[in-house]
Structures are given as structure tokens and as C-alpha cells.
Coordinates of C-alpha atoms in Angstrom, one line a residue:
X24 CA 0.0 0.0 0.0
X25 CA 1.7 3.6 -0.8
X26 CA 2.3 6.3 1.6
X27 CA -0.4 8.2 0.2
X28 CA -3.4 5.8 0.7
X29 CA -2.0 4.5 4.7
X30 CA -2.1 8.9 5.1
X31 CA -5.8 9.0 4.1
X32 CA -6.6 5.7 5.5
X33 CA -5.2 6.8 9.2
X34 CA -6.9 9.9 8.3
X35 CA -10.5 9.1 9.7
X36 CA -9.0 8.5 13.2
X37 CA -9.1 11.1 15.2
X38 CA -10.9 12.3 18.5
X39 CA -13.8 14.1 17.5
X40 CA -14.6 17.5 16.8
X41 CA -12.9 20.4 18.8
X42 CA -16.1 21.1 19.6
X43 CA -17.6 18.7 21.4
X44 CA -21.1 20.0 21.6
X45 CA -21.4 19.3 18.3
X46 CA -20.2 15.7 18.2
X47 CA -22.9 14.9 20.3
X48 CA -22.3 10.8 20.0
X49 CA -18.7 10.8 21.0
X50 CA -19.7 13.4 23.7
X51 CA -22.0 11.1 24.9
X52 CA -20.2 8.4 24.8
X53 CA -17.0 9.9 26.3
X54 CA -18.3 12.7 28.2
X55 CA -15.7 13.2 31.2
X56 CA -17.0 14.6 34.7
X57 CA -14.6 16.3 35.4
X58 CA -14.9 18.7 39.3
X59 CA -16.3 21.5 38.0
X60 CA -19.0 19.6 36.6
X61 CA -19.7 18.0 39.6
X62 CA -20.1 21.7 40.7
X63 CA -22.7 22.3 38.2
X64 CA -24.7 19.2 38.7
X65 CA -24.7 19.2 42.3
X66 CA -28.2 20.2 43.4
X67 CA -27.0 22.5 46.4
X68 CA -24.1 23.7 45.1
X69 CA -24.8 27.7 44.8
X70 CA -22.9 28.8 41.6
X71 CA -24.8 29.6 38.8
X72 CA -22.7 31.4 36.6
X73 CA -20.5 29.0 34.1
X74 CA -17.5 31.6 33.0
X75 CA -15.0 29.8 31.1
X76 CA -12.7 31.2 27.6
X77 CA -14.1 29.5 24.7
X78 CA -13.1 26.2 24.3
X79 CA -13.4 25.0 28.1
X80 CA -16.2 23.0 27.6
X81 CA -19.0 25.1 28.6
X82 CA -22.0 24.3 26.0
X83 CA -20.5 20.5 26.4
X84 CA -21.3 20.6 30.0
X85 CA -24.6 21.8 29.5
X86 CA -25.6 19.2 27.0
X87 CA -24.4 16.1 29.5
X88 CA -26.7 18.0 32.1
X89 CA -29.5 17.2 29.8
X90 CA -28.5 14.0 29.0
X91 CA -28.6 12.8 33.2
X92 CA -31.0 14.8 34.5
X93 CA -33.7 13.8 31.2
X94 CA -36.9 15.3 32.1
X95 CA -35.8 17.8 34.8
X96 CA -34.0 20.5 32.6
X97 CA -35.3 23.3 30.9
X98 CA -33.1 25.3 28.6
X99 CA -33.6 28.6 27.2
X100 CA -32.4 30.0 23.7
X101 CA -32.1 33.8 23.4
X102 CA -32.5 33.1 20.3
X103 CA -36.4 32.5 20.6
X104 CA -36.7 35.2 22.6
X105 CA -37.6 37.7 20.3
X106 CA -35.1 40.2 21.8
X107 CA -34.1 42.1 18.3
X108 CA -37.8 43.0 18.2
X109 CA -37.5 44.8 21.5
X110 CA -34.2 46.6 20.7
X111 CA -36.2 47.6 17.3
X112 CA -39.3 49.2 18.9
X113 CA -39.7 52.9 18.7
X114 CA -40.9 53.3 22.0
X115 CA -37.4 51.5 23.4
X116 CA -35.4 54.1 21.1
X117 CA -36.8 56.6 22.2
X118 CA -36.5 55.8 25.7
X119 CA -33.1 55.0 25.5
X120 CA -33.0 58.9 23.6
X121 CA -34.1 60.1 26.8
X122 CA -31.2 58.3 29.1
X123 CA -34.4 56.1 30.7
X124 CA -33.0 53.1 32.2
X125 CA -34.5 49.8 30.7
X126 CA -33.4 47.8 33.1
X127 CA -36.2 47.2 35.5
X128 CA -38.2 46.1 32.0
X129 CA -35.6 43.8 30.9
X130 CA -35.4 41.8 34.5
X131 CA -39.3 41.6 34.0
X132 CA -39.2 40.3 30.5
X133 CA -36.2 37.8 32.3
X134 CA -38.5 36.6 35.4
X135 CA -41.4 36.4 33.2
X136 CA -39.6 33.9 30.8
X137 CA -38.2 31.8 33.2
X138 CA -41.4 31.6 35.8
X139 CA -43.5 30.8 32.7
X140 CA -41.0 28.0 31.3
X141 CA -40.8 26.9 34.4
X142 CA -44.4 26.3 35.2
X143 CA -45.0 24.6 31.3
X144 CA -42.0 21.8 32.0
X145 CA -43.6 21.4 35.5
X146 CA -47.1 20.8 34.1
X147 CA -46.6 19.8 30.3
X148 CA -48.9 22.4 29.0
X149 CA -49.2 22.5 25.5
X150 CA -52.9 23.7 25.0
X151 CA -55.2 26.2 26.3
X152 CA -57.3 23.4 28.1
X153 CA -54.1 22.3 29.7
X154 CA -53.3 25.7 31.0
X155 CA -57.0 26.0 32.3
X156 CA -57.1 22.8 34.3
X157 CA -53.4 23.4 35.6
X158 CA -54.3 27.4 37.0
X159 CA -57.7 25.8 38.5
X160 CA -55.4 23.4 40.4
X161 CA -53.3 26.1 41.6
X162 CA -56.0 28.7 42.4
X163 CA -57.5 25.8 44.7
X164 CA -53.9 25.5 46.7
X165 CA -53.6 28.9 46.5
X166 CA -57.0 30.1 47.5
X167 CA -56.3 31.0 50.8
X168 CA -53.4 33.5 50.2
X169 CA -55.1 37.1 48.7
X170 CA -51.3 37.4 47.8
X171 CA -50.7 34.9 45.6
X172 CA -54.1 35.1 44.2
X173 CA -52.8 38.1 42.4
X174 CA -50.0 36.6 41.3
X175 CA -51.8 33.9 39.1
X176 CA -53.9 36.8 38.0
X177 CA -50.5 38.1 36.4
X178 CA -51.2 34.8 34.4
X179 CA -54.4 35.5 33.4
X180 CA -54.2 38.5 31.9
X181 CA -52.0 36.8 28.8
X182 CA -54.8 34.7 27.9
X183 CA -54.5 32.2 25.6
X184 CA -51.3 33.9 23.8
X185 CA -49.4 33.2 27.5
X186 CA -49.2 29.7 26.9
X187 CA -47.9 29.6 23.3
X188 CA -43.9 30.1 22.1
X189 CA -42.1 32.2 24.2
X190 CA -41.2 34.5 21.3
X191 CA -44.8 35.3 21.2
X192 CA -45.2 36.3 24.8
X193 CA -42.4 38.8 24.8
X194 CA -44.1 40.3 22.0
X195 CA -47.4 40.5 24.3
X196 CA -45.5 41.8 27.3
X197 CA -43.5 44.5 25.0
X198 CA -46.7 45.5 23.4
X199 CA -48.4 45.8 27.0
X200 CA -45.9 48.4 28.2
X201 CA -45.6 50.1 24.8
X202 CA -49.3 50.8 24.8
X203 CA -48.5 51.9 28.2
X204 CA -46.1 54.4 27.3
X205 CA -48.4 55.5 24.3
X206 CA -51.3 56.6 27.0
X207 CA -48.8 58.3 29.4
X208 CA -47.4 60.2 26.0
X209 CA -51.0 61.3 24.9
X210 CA -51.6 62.9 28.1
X211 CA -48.5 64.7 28.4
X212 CA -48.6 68.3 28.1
X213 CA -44.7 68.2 27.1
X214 CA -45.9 66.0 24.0
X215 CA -49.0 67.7 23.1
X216 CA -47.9 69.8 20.2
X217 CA -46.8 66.7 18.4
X218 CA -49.3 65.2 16.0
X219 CA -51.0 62.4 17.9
X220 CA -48.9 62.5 20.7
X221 CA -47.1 58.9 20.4
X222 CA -43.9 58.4 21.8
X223 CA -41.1 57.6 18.7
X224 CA -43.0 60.1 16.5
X225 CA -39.7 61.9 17.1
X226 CA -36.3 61.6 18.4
X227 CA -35.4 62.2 22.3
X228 CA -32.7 64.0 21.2
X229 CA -35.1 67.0 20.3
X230 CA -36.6 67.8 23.4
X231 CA -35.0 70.8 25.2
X232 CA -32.8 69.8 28.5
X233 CA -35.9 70.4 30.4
X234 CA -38.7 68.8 28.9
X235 CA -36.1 65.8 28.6
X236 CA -35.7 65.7 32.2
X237 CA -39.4 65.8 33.1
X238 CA -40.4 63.1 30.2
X239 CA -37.7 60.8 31.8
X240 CA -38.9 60.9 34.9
X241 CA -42.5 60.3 34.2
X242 CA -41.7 57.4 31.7
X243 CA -38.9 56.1 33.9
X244 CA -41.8 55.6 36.9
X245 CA -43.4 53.2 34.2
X246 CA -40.4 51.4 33.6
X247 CA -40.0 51.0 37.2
X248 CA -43.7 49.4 37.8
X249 CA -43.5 46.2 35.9
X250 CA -45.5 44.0 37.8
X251 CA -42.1 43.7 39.8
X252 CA -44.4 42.3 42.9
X253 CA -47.2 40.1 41.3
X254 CA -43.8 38.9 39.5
X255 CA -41.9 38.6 42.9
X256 CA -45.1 36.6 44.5
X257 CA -45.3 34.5 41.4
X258 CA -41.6 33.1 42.8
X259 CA -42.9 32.0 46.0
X260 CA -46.0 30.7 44.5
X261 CA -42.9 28.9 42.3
X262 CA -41.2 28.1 45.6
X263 CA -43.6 27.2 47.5
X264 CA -47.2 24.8 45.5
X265 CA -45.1 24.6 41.8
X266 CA -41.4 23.0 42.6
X267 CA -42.7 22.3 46.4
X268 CA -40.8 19.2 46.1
X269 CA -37.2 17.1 45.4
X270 CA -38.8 15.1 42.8
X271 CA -40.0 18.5 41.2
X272 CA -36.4 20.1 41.4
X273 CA -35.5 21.7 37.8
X274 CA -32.6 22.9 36.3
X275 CA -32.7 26.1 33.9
X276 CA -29.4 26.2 31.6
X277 CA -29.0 29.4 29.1
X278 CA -26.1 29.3 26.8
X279 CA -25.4 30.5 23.2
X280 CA -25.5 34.5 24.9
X281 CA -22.1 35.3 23.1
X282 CA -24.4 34.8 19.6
X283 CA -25.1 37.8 17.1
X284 CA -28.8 37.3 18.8
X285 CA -29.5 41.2 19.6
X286 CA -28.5 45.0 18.8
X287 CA -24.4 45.1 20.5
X288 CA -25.5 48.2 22.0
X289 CA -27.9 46.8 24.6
X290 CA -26.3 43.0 25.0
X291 CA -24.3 44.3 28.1
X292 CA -27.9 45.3 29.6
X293 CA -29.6 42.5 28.9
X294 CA -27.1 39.7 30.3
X295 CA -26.8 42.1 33.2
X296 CA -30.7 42.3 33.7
X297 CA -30.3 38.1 33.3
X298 CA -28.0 37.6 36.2
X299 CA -29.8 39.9 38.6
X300 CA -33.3 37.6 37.6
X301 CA -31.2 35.1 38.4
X302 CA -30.1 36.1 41.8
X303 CA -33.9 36.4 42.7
X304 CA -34.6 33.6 41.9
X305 CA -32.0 31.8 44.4
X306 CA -34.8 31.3 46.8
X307 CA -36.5 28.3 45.0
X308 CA -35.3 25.5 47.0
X309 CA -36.0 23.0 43.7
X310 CA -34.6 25.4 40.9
X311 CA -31.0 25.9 40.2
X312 CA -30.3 27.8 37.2
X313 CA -27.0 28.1 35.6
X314 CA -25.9 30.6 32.9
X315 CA -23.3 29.9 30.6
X316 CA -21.1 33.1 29.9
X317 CA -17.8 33.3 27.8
X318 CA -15.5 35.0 30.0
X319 CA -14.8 38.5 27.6
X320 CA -18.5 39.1 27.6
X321 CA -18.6 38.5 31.4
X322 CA -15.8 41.1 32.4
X323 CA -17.3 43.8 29.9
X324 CA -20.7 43.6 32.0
X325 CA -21.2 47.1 33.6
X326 CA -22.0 45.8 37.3
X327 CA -21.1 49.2 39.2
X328 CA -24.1 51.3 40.1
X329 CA -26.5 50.1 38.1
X330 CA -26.4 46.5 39.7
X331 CA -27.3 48.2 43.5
X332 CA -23.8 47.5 44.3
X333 CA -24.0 43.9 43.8
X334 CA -21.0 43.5 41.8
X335 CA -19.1 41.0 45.0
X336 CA -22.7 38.8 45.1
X337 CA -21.9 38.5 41.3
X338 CA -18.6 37.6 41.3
X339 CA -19.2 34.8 44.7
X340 CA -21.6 33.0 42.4
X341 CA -19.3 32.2 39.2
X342 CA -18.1 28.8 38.6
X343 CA -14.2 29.3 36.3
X344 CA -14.1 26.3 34.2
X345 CA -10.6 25.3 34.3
X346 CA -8.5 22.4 33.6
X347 CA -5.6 20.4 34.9
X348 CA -3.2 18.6 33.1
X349 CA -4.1 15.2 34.7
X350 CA -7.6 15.9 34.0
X351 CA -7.3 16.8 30.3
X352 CA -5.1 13.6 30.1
X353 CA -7.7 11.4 31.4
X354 CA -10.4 13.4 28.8
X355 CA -8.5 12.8 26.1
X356 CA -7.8 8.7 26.7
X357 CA -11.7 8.7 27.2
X358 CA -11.9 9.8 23.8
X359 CA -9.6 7.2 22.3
X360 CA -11.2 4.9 24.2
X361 CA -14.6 5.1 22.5
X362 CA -12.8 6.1 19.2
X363 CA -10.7 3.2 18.9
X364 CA -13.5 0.7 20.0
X365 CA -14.4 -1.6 17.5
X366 CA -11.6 -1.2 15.5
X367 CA -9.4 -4.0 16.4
X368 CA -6.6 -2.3 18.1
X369 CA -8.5 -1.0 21.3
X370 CA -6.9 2.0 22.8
X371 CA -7.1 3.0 26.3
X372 CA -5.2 5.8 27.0
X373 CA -3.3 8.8 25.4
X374 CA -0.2 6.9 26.0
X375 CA -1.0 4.1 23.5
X376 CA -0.7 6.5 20.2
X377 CA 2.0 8.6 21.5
X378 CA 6.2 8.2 21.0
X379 CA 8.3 7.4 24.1
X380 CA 9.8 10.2 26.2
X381 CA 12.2 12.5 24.2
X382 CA 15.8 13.4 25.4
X383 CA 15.5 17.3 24.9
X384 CA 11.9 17.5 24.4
X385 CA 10.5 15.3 27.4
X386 CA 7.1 14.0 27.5
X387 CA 4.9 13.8 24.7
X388 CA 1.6 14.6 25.9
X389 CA 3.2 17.6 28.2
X390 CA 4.5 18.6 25.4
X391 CA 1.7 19.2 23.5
X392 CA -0.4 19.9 26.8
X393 CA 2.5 23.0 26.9
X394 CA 1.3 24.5 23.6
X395 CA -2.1 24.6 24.9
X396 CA -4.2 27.5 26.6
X397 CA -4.9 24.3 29.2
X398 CA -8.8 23.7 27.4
X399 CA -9.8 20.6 26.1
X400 CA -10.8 22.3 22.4
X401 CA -6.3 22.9 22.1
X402 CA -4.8 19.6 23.2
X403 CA -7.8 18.1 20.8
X404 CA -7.3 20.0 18.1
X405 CA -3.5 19.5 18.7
X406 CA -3.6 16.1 18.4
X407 CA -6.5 15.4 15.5
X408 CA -3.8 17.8 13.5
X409 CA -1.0 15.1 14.6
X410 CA -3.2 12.4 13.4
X411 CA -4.0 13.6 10.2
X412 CA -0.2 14.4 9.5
X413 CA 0.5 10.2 10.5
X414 CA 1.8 7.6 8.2
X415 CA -1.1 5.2 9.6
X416 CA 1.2 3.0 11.6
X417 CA -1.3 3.3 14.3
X418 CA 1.0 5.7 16.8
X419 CA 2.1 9.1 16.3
X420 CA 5.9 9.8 16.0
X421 CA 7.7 12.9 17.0
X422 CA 8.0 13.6 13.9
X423 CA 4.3 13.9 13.3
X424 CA 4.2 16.3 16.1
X425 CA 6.8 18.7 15.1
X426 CA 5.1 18.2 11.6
X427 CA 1.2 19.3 13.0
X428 CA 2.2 22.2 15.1
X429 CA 2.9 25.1 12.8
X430 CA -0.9 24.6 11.4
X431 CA -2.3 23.4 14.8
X432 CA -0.3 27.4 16.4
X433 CA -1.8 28.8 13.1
X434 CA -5.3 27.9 13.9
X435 CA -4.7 28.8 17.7
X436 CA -4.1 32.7 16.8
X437 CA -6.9 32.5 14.3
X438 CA -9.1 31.2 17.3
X439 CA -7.8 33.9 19.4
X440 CA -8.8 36.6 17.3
X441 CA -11.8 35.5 16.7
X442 CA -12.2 34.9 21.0
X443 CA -11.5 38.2 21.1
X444 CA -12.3 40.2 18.4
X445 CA -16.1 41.6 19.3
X446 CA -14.1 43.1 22.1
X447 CA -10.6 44.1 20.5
X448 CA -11.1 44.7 16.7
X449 CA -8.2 44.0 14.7
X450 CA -6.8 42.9 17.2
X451 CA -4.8 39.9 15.3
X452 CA -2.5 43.1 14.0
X453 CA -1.1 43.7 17.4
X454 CA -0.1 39.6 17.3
X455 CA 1.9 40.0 14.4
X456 CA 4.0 42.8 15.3
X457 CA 5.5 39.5 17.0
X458 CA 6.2 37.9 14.1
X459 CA 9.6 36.7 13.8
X460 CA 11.2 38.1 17.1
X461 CA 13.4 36.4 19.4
X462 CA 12.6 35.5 22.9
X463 CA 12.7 35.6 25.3
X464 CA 11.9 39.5 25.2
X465 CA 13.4 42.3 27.3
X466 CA 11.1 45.3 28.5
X467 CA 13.1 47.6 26.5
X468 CA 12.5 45.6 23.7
X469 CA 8.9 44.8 24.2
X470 CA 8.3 48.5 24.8
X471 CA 9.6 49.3 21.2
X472 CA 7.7 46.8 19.6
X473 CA 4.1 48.3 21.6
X474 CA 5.2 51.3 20.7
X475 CA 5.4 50.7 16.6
X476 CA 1.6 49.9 17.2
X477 CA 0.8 53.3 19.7
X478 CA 2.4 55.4 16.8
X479 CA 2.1 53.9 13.7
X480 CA -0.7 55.9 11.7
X481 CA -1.8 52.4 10.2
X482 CA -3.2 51.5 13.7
X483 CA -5.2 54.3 14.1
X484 CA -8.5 52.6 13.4
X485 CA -8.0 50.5 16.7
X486 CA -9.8 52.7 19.4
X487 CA -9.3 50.5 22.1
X488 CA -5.8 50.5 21.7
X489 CA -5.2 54.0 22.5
X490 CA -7.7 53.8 25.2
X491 CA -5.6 51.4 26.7
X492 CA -2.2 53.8 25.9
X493 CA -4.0 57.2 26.4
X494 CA -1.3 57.7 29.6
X495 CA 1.6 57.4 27.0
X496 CA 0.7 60.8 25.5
X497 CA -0.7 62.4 29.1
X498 CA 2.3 61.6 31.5
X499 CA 5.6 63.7 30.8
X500 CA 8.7 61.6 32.3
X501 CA 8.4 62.8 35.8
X502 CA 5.2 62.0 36.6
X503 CA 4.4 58.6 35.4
X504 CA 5.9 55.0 35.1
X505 CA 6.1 52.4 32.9
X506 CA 3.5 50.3 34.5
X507 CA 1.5 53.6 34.0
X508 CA 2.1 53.8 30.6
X509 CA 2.4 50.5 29.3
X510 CA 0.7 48.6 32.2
X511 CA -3.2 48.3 30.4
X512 CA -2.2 47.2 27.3
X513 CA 0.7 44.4 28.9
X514 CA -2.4 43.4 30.7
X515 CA -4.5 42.7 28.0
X516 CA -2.1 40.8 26.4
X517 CA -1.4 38.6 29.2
X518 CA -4.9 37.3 30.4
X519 CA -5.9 36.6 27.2
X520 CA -3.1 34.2 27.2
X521 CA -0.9 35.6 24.4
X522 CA 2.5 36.4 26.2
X523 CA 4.1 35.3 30.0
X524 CA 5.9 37.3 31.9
X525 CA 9.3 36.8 34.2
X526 CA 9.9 38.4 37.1
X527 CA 13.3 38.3 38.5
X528 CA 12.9 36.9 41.7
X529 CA 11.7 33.6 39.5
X530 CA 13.3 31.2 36.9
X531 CA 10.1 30.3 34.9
X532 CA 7.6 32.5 32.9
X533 CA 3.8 33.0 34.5
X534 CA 0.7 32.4 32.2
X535 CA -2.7 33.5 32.9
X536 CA -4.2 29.6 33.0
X537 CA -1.6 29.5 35.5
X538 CA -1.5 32.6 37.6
X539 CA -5.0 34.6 36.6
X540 CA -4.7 37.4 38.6
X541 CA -1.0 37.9 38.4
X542 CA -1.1 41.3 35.8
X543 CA -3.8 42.9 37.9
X544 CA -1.5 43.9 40.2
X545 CA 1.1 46.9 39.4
X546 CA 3.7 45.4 41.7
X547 CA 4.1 42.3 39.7
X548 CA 4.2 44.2 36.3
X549 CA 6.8 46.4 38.2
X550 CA 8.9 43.2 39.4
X551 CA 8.7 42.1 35.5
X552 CA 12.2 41.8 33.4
X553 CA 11.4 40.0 30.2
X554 CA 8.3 38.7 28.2
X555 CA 7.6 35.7 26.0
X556 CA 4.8 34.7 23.6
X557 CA 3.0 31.6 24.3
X558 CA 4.2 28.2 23.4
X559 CA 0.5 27.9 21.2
X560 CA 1.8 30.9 19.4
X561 CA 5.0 30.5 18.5
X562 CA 5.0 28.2 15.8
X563 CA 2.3 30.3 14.1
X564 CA 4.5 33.7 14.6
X565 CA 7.8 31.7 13.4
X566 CA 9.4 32.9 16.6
X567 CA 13.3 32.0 17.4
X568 CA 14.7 31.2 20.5
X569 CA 18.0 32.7 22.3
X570 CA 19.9 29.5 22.7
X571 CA 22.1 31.2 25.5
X572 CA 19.5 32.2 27.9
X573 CA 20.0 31.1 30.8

């Protein structure tokens, strides 16, 4: 057989897709439990926000929490939502013209979806009769509390159009305030001179700095009264006669938030409006409800004042995904496990395809696990590339390796943009002013290369950049440092994993998988001496190495 054929024949081995929601046999198959989902499945565990990079296995989680709790999970899609329609609406421009905060509406819209999905999985109801025998039921349990009465009389005043797809009841609850709004407009002697009196007949932006003050305040007292306490009681009427019991107890998962699913300019408010839903709704015994977030949207969230300083309860509930090495070692000899099954040269650990123990380059898997940003969608895709570059011998050779890793770093700074790139536009320009250096790299010369990008009038399109360098051009030499100057951007680089730093009181270079919080802190970017670009980076840069350090 020629070299050619064993290549494509060895080929169609591999270890799934990099994304392993989307292999959804293999993931069920070879699904590992690793702590942190432990974490998420346990019942009483209290975090219930998933924040993870992409690639850590978030959405893979989810979908093996559906898969062993069958029947007891509902998931959300902002996708059926109907969001975009809300971000559209006139009324909703022109409130946000008029600096109205939109929030209290959006944690309604939030409570109302999830205390209606809720209450649909509990009961099945998929019909108007359903929904008619079910709120008789409840009104009977219920009959003796005036309080909660009023609650299911939120219910009620949906109708029919309540129970149908949950696109449909946004629309109704949207349309509700809008009309709202529209009556509150009519009446207003601010708005009279305009024909017919309806709110978006004109831009905010019109309005003398006056009359925009007192229409604010008297639409921002609507905003503020949506149903908040019918809503509120629904929860314990949730609590308390709906999930009253274990065998009722009902995850919620929402994932898929990082999609192009609503206007950019109000995502921010509407994931922040999710989490403090959320937090309310902590006090169901027999709900947990976990929200998956990708951790660049997460840190972008605006939590300070308009979150009732509640930014440290946010932060105590989040769950990091994050890996060790012995743990992505036993994920991926799962994977050959199942993959090699039934082929007649069962596999059973990462081990069995990999070359012995090199003398300069050491372990094989470590190896490889070193080029990695420490997520199971790198050392996968690391080694599917290996594979694919094999002679079909049934093992991989160094030289396979050393073969696969230019493409497999190529990839990894193509993924990177793209991780980051909503956030960082362009960003992939700054990464290849790296392109061929020599490391490691010495502050003076790391300096020099940050500075071709502050200065160089091709670069000028990248606002956040010089938001990030605005001190280079304010500080004169006496009154700043370099941690002043340079500090933000170094910072960026290194917790998105791109570069390590060395400081001289240690002999090995610190990574964000490793050391998180190490660049938030101006003392260690003080103590720092020389830089390096990541191992998963290098290849793809064409980086060299000074032979004589150290």
C-alpha cells in the first residue's frame, strides 16, 4: 500500500470535533465529569454562573446535564426570545434617547420567561385546556393566600397567547408596556404639540434639556412598575405549591448568549438584567439555574451602580471552568477509548498512540499539553492535526508532532482573534507585530515593539488601543511610570493568554491559566524583566529562541 493511501486511510481516526457539543455521539459516549461539573450538577451547590474562555467546555457541560437529569431541565435560547424586536421598537429608542434606564423592564421580561417555562415543563402544558385545568389546580392550593391570588392573575391577563412560544409572549408583554407608554405620551402636556402625541414620532434628542428631564422621569416611573411584585409573588408561588418538592427540582441552563442574537449596543444590559433575575430567583429551593457566559462578555458587564452594588454577590456566584493537566489527560484517553472501540486495536489511553519520552523534548503529551491555553478544544485539536499528518502505523511519532504544530499554532491565533475580536477589533494586527522576534523579550524591547503599534498611523482605526495607551501621551517623564504607561495594554495581552511574563525573583515565565490574577497587580508588572509569547503561538508567529538564555 503507498504512503499516500495509509495517510488517508489513518486519516478518519481522530478524536472528534474540537467542539464537542457538536459531536454529540462521541460526547456522549466519552463525556468526562470532570470537578467542575460535579459543581454544576450538584443540586445544592450555589454557583450559577458557568464563565470559562471559549473552548473550556461550557455548552459541552450543559448538553451532558440534559443528557442525566432527562426530564428535569429546561433550557432557554435567546434566540427564541424575540429580543431584536424589542431593541427595534420605537418606543425603546426613544427611551433609551431620553437616558431612561430599561433595566427594571428587561429583568421583568427575564422573570417572566423563566417563571412561565418553568411552570409549562412542571405541568406539560401544550394547549389552552391544559393551561386551564393546571391554573384551577393552583388557584384551589392557593385560594387562601389574597397574595398569591394576584399573582396567578398576572397569568391571566395573557390569555390564551401566554401559553404559546415564548417568542410570542415577549411580544405581548413588550406591546403591553408600549401601549402603556403611548397613553402616558397622549396625556402629556410636554408632548401635546406633536401630531398624535405617540412616543417615537420623534427623536429624544429634540426635546429641550428640560422637557427631557421631566419626560424621563415620568416614563422612567413606568419602567420602574412592571408588575415587579405580582412577579416577585409568582416566585414564591414557584417556591412554595409549583417546585414544592425534590422530585420536582428543575434545572434552567441558558447558553449560546455570546451569539449575534441582539442590537451590541444593549447586550451588556440585557445579560446584566439576566443575572440579577437570576439572583432572585435563588430562593427556590428546587430550581438551580446556571448561565453559561464566555469570559470576555462577562468582564465587559457594567455591574457598578446600576447593579445596586452587587458586583461581589456576582462575582461569589461564578463557577471558572478550568483544567488540569491530569484531568485533560484522562479526557482525552476517554476519547480514544470510544474512538478506537471496535476497531481492532482497542486504545485506552493517550499513551498508547503517543512516541516514548524524548531526550531534549521530554514528554509527549506535556508537550503538546504545553502549547495549549490548558482547554480541552487545544490539546484536541493538537492532536487530530498530529493524526492527520501520521503515516497510519497506528502511533504518532515525533515527527508527526513537530510536523502538525505550525498549522495546529496557526489555527490557535486565528481562534484567538476570533475569541477576542467583538471586544478588541483587529486585534490579530497587534499579534503579528511578533512575528519573527526572538525571545525571550526584554522590557526595553517589548516597549519598542508596543510602541510601533501606539504610533504607527496604520493602527489608528483600533480605538481601544489608544484607550488602553492614552497615559503614553498624558504623562511627561516625571510623573508617570512604565507600568503607568504601558501597564493596560501588557495586561490585556497577558490574560488573554498571548505572552508570559518573568519576574526576576523567579526562573520560569507565568501564564494567565496559570497565575490569573498575576497582571492585575502593578507590583508584579513592576517586578517584570522579560516577556515571552506563548508556546501555542510561537510556531504560528515563526518565533526564534536565544539558545544562550540562561
Amino acid at each position: 500500500m503507498s504512503q499516500q493511501s495509509s495517510r488517508r486511510r489513518r486519516s478518519k481516526f481522530n478524536l472528534g470535533a474540537e467542539q464537542a457539543e457538536a459531536d454529540k455521539k462521541l460526547l456522549r459516549s466519552a463525556f468526562y465529569e470532570s470537578d467542575d461539573y460535579a459543581s454544576i450538577a450538584d443540586k445544592e451547590d450555589y454557583h450559577c454562573f458557568l464563565v470559562a474562555r471559549t473552548g473550556s467546555g461550557k455548552s459541552a457541560a450543559l448538553q451532558q446535564l440534559e443528557a442525566d437529569f432527562s426530564g428535569h431541565v429546561v433550557r432557554i435560547n435567546p434566540e427564541d426570545l424575540s429580543l431584536p424586536y424589542i431593541t427595534n421598537s420605537r418606543v425603546m429608542r426613544f427611551l433609551d434617547d431620553l437616558n431612561v434606564s430599561l433595566d427594571p423592564l428587561f429583568i421583568a421580561l427575564w422573570k417572566h420567561v423563566l417563571l412561565v417555562e418553568l411552570i409549562r415543563h412542571r405541568y406539560n402544558v401544550d394547549s389552552q385546556e391544559a393551561k386551564v385545568n393546571i391554573m384551577a389546580t393552583l388557584r384551589e392550593k392557593i385560594k387562601k393566600d389574597p397574595g398569591k391570588r394576584a399573582a396567578l392573575d398576572y397569568l391571566e391577563e395573557f390569555q390564551g397567547r401566554f401559553w404559546v412560544e415564548t417568542d410570542l409572549r415577549i411580544k405581548e408583554v413588550t406591546e403591553k408596556f408600549e401601549e402603556r407608554i403611548d397613553q402616558e405620551a397622549k396625556g402629556n402636556v410636554s408632548l401635546s404639540g406633536q401630531a398624535g402625541a405617540s412616543v417615537g414620532m420623534t427623536s429624544g434628542d429634540t426635546y429641550s434639556s428640560e422637557v427631557r428631564t421631566e419626560l424621563a422621569d415620568r416614563f422612567q416611573k413606568i419602567v420602574n412598575d412592571q408588575q415587579m411584585a405580582r412577579l416577585n409573588k409568582m416566585i414564591k408561588v414557584l417556591d412554595e405549591d409549583i417546585l414544592a418538592s425534590r422530585h420536582d427540582f428543575r434545572y434552567v441552563i441558558i447558553d449560546d448568549l455570546d451569539r449575534d442574537w441582539v442590537d451590541e449596543k444593549l447586550l451588556n444590559s440585557l445579560i446584566r438584567c439576566l443575572l440579577r433575575a437570576v439572583l432572585d430567583l435563588q430562593r427556590i429551593t428546587n430550581l438551580k439555574v446556571v448561565v453559561a457566559l464566555r469570559t470576555n462578555i462577562f468582564e465587559q458587564l457594567d455591574f457598578g451602580h446600576r447593579s445596586g452594588g452587587q458586583e461581589e454577590k456576582f462575582r461569589s456566584l461564578v463557577l471558572r471552568m478550568r483544567w488540569t493537566s491530569s484531568e485533560l489527560e484522562e479526557l482525552v484517553s476517554e476519547r480514544i477509548r470510544v474512538a478506537s472501540a471496535g476497531s481492532g486495536s482497542q486504545m485506552n489511553s493517550i499513551y498508547d498512540i503517543l512516541p516514548r519520552t524524548h531526550r531534549a523534548r521530554g514528554d509527549a503529551f506535556h508537550y503538546m499539553l504545553k502549547r495549549t491555553l490548558m482547554r480541552p478544544r487545544d490539546i484536541i485539536a493538537f492532536l487530530n492535526e498530529a493524526l492527520a499528518s501520521s503515516h497510519g502505523d497506528g502511533a504518532l511519532t515525533w515527527e508527526d508532532i513537530k510536523n502538525s504544530e505550525e498549522e495546529y499554532s496557526h489555527n490557535r491565533l486565528l481562534a484567538l482573534r476570533d475569541e477576542w475580536k467583538t471586544n478588541y477589533p483587529e486585534i490579530d494586527r497587534l499579534f503579528h507585530l511578533f512575528k519573527g522576534v526572538t525571545l525571550p523579550i526584554t522590557q526595553s524591547d517589548f516597549t519598542y515593539i508596543l510602541e510601533n503599534a501606539i504610533t504607527h498611523p496604520s493602527f489608528n482605526s483600533m480605538g481601544w488601543l489608544h484607550e488602553l495607551t492614552a497615559a503614553v501621551y498624558s504623562y511627561s517623564d516625571s510623573d508617570g511610570t512604565w507600568v503607568d504607561w504601558y501597564g493596560p495594554l501588557v495586561t490585556l495581552l497577558y490574560n488573554i493568554g498571548f505572552i508570559g511574563c518573568l519576574t526576576g525573583r523567579r526562573s520560569d515565565f507565568r501564564f494567565a491559566h496559570e497565575y490569573p490574577d498575576f497582571a492585575e497587580r502593578a507590583r508584579s508588572l513592576e517586578s517584570v524583566t522579560h516577556f515571552t509569547i506563548h508556546p501555542a503561538f510561537r510556531a504560528g508567529l515563526d518565533t526564534r529562541t536565544d539558545n544562550s538564555w540562561r
